[in-house]
């Protein structure tokens, strides 16, 4: 499913216009990004939790020159932990 299809389904489910659904989706994404950048979690009960975690610096190999070692810097990455309702739905329990 792409963003356009998601907006169509969201508009139908919430009985709002596609423009309103797109604004809601864009607003949700913006809020989640802002919270993760600030180092906070975003929990949607039953669905899951968005988290920002640091991936530590480590050594690696240059794929273009396999004998060359490189240093990969520390980076912040987004993680998602599924909630119980979503897990149960995917297992077929709901």
PDB file of C-alpha atoms in Angstrom:
ATOM      1  CA  UNK A   1       0.000   0.000   0.000  1.00  0.00           C
ATOM      2  CA  UNK A   2       1.341   3.413  -0.863  1.00  0.00           C
ATOM      3  CA  UNK A   3       0.536   6.798   0.663  1.00  0.00           C
ATOM      4  CA  UNK A   4      -2.223   7.646  -1.836  1.00  0.00           C
ATOM      5  CA  UNK A   5      -4.056   4.379  -1.164  1.00  0.00           C
ATOM      6  CA  UNK A   6      -3.659   4.844   2.576  1.00  0.00           C
ATOM      7  CA  UNK A   7      -5.146   8.344   2.319  1.00  0.00           C
ATOM      8  CA  UNK A   8      -8.130   7.004   0.348  1.00  0.00           C
ATOM      9  CA  UNK A   9      -8.816   4.300   2.938  1.00  0.00           C
ATOM     10  CA  UNK A  10      -8.328   6.715   5.843  1.00  0.00           C
ATOM     11  CA  UNK A  11     -10.756   9.196   4.254  1.00  0.00           C
ATOM     12  CA  UNK A  12     -13.373   6.467   3.775  1.00  0.00           C
ATOM     13  CA  UNK A  13     -12.907   5.065   7.304  1.00  0.00           C
ATOM     14  CA  UNK A  14     -13.088   8.467   9.018  1.00  0.00           C
ATOM     15  CA  UNK A  15     -15.769   9.891   6.670  1.00  0.00           C
ATOM     16  CA  UNK A  16     -13.633  12.913   5.795  1.00  0.00           C
ATOM     17  CA  UNK A  17     -12.330  14.349   2.537  1.00  0.00           C
ATOM     18  CA  UNK A  18      -9.116  13.052   0.996  1.00  0.00           C
ATOM     19  CA  UNK A  19      -7.482  16.436   1.647  1.00  0.00           C
ATOM     20  CA  UNK A  20      -8.376  16.238   5.356  1.00  0.00           C
ATOM     21  CA  UNK A  21      -7.116  12.657   5.536  1.00  0.00           C
ATOM     22  CA  UNK A  22      -3.844  13.679   3.862  1.00  0.00           C
ATOM     23  CA  UNK A  23      -3.445  16.579   6.317  1.00  0.00           C
ATOM     24  CA  UNK A  24      -4.056  14.210   9.257  1.00  0.00           C
ATOM     25  CA  UNK A  25      -1.535  11.685   7.965  1.00  0.00           C
ATOM     26  CA  UNK A  26       1.088  14.370   7.257  1.00  0.00           C
ATOM     27  CA  UNK A  27       0.492  15.836  10.727  1.00  0.00           C
ATOM     28  CA  UNK A  28       0.911  12.436  12.379  1.00  0.00           C
ATOM     29  CA  UNK A  29       4.174  11.780  10.541  1.00  0.00           C
ATOM     30  CA  UNK A  30       5.471  15.264  11.416  1.00  0.00           C
ATOM     31  CA  UNK A  31       4.654  14.807  15.124  1.00  0.00           C
ATOM     32  CA  UNK A  32       6.299  11.374  15.243  1.00  0.00           C
ATOM     33  CA  UNK A  33       9.465  12.716  13.587  1.00  0.00           C
ATOM     34  CA  UNK A  34       9.638  15.703  15.960  1.00  0.00           C
ATOM     35  CA  UNK A  35       9.224  13.476  19.024  1.00  0.00           C
ATOM     36  CA  UNK A  36      11.858  10.985  17.854  1.00  0.00           C
ATOM     37  CA  UNK A  37      14.312  13.804  17.080  1.00  0.00           C
ATOM     38  CA  UNK A  38      13.772  15.067  20.647  1.00  0.00           C
ATOM     39  CA  UNK A  39      14.624  11.585  21.963  1.00  0.00           C
ATOM     40  CA  UNK A  40      11.109  10.709  23.093  1.00  0.00           C
ATOM     41  CA  UNK A  41       8.947   7.679  22.334  1.00  0.00           C
ATOM     42  CA  UNK A  42       5.574   7.720  20.584  1.00  0.00           C
ATOM     43  CA  UNK A  43       3.226   4.966  21.781  1.00  0.00           C
ATOM     44  CA  UNK A  44      -0.042   4.149  20.068  1.00  0.00           C
ATOM     45  CA  UNK A  45      -1.679   1.685  22.436  1.00  0.00           C
ATOM     46  CA  UNK A  46      -2.392  -1.636  20.770  1.00  0.00           C
ATOM     47  CA  UNK A  47      -0.508  -0.683  17.607  1.00  0.00           C
ATOM     48  CA  UNK A  48       3.049  -0.143  18.756  1.00  0.00           C
ATOM     49  CA  UNK A  49       5.809   2.188  19.874  1.00  0.00           C
ATOM     50  CA  UNK A  50       8.154   4.293  17.770  1.00  0.00           C
ATOM     51  CA  UNK A  51      11.588   4.757  19.379  1.00  0.00           C
ATOM     52  CA  UNK A  52      14.851   6.501  18.500  1.00  0.00           C
ATOM     53  CA  UNK A  53      17.922   4.419  19.317  1.00  0.00           C
ATOM     54  CA  UNK A  54      21.622   5.011  18.793  1.00  0.00           C
ATOM     55  CA  UNK A  55      23.552   2.515  16.692  1.00  0.00           C
ATOM     56  CA  UNK A  56      27.089   2.568  18.063  1.00  0.00           C
ATOM     57  CA  UNK A  57      30.140   3.330  15.956  1.00  0.00           C
ATOM     58  CA  UNK A  58      31.828   0.237  14.584  1.00  0.00           C
ATOM     59  CA  UNK A  59      34.407  -0.955  12.141  1.00  0.00           C
ATOM     60  CA  UNK A  60      33.484  -2.207   8.717  1.00  0.00           C
ATOM     61  CA  UNK A  61      34.822  -3.133   5.298  1.00  0.00           C
ATOM     62  CA  UNK A  62      34.734  -0.947   2.207  1.00  0.00           C
ATOM     63  CA  UNK A  63      32.612  -2.973  -0.270  1.00  0.00           C
ATOM     64  CA  UNK A  64      34.522  -1.492  -3.237  1.00  0.00           C
ATOM     65  CA  UNK A  65      37.915  -2.457  -1.735  1.00  0.00           C
ATOM     66  CA  UNK A  66      37.393  -5.469   0.593  1.00  0.00           C
ATOM     67  CA  UNK A  67      40.896  -5.206   2.054  1.00  0.00           C
ATOM     68  CA  UNK A  68      40.255  -1.625   3.229  1.00  0.00           C
ATOM     69  CA  UNK A  69      38.849  -1.192   6.750  1.00  0.00           C
ATOM     70  CA  UNK A  70      36.565   1.793   7.438  1.00  0.00           C
ATOM     71  CA  UNK A  71      35.062   3.327  10.557  1.00  0.00           C
ATOM     72  CA  UNK A  72      31.246   3.550  10.540  1.00  0.00           C
ATOM     73  CA  UNK A  73      30.108   6.478  12.742  1.00  0.00           C
ATOM     74  CA  UNK A  74      27.429   6.375  15.436  1.00  0.00           C
ATOM     75  CA  UNK A  75      23.964   7.135  14.079  1.00  0.00           C
ATOM     76  CA  UNK A  76      20.441   7.509  15.476  1.00  0.00           C
ATOM     77  CA  UNK A  77      17.913   5.143  13.898  1.00  0.00           C
ATOM     78  CA  UNK A  78      14.151   4.717  14.187  1.00  0.00           C
ATOM     79  CA  UNK A  79      12.807   1.503  15.701  1.00  0.00           C
ATOM     80  CA  UNK A  80       9.265   0.171  15.970  1.00  0.00           C
ATOM     81  CA  UNK A  81       8.009  -2.295  18.570  1.00  0.00           C
ATOM     82  CA  UNK A  82       4.647  -3.865  17.807  1.00  0.00           C
ATOM     83  CA  UNK A  83       1.840  -3.669  20.334  1.00  0.00           C
ATOM     84  CA  UNK A  84      -0.143  -6.630  21.640  1.00  0.00           C
ATOM     85  CA  UNK A  85      -3.269  -5.978  19.535  1.00  0.00           C
ATOM     86  CA  UNK A  86      -1.229  -5.816  16.318  1.00  0.00           C
ATOM     87  CA  UNK A  87       0.739  -8.963  17.224  1.00  0.00           C
ATOM     88  CA  UNK A  88      -2.466 -10.872  17.981  1.00  0.00           C
ATOM     89  CA  UNK A  89      -4.103  -9.687  14.753  1.00  0.00           C
ATOM     90  CA  UNK A  90      -1.150 -10.906  12.687  1.00  0.00           C
ATOM     91  CA  UNK A  91      -1.203 -14.264  14.463  1.00  0.00           C
ATOM     92  CA  UNK A  92      -4.889 -14.638  13.581  1.00  0.00           C
ATOM     93  CA  UNK A  93      -6.144 -14.419  17.159  1.00  0.00           C
ATOM     94  CA  UNK A  94      -8.395 -11.443  16.434  1.00  0.00           C
TER      95      UNK A  94
END
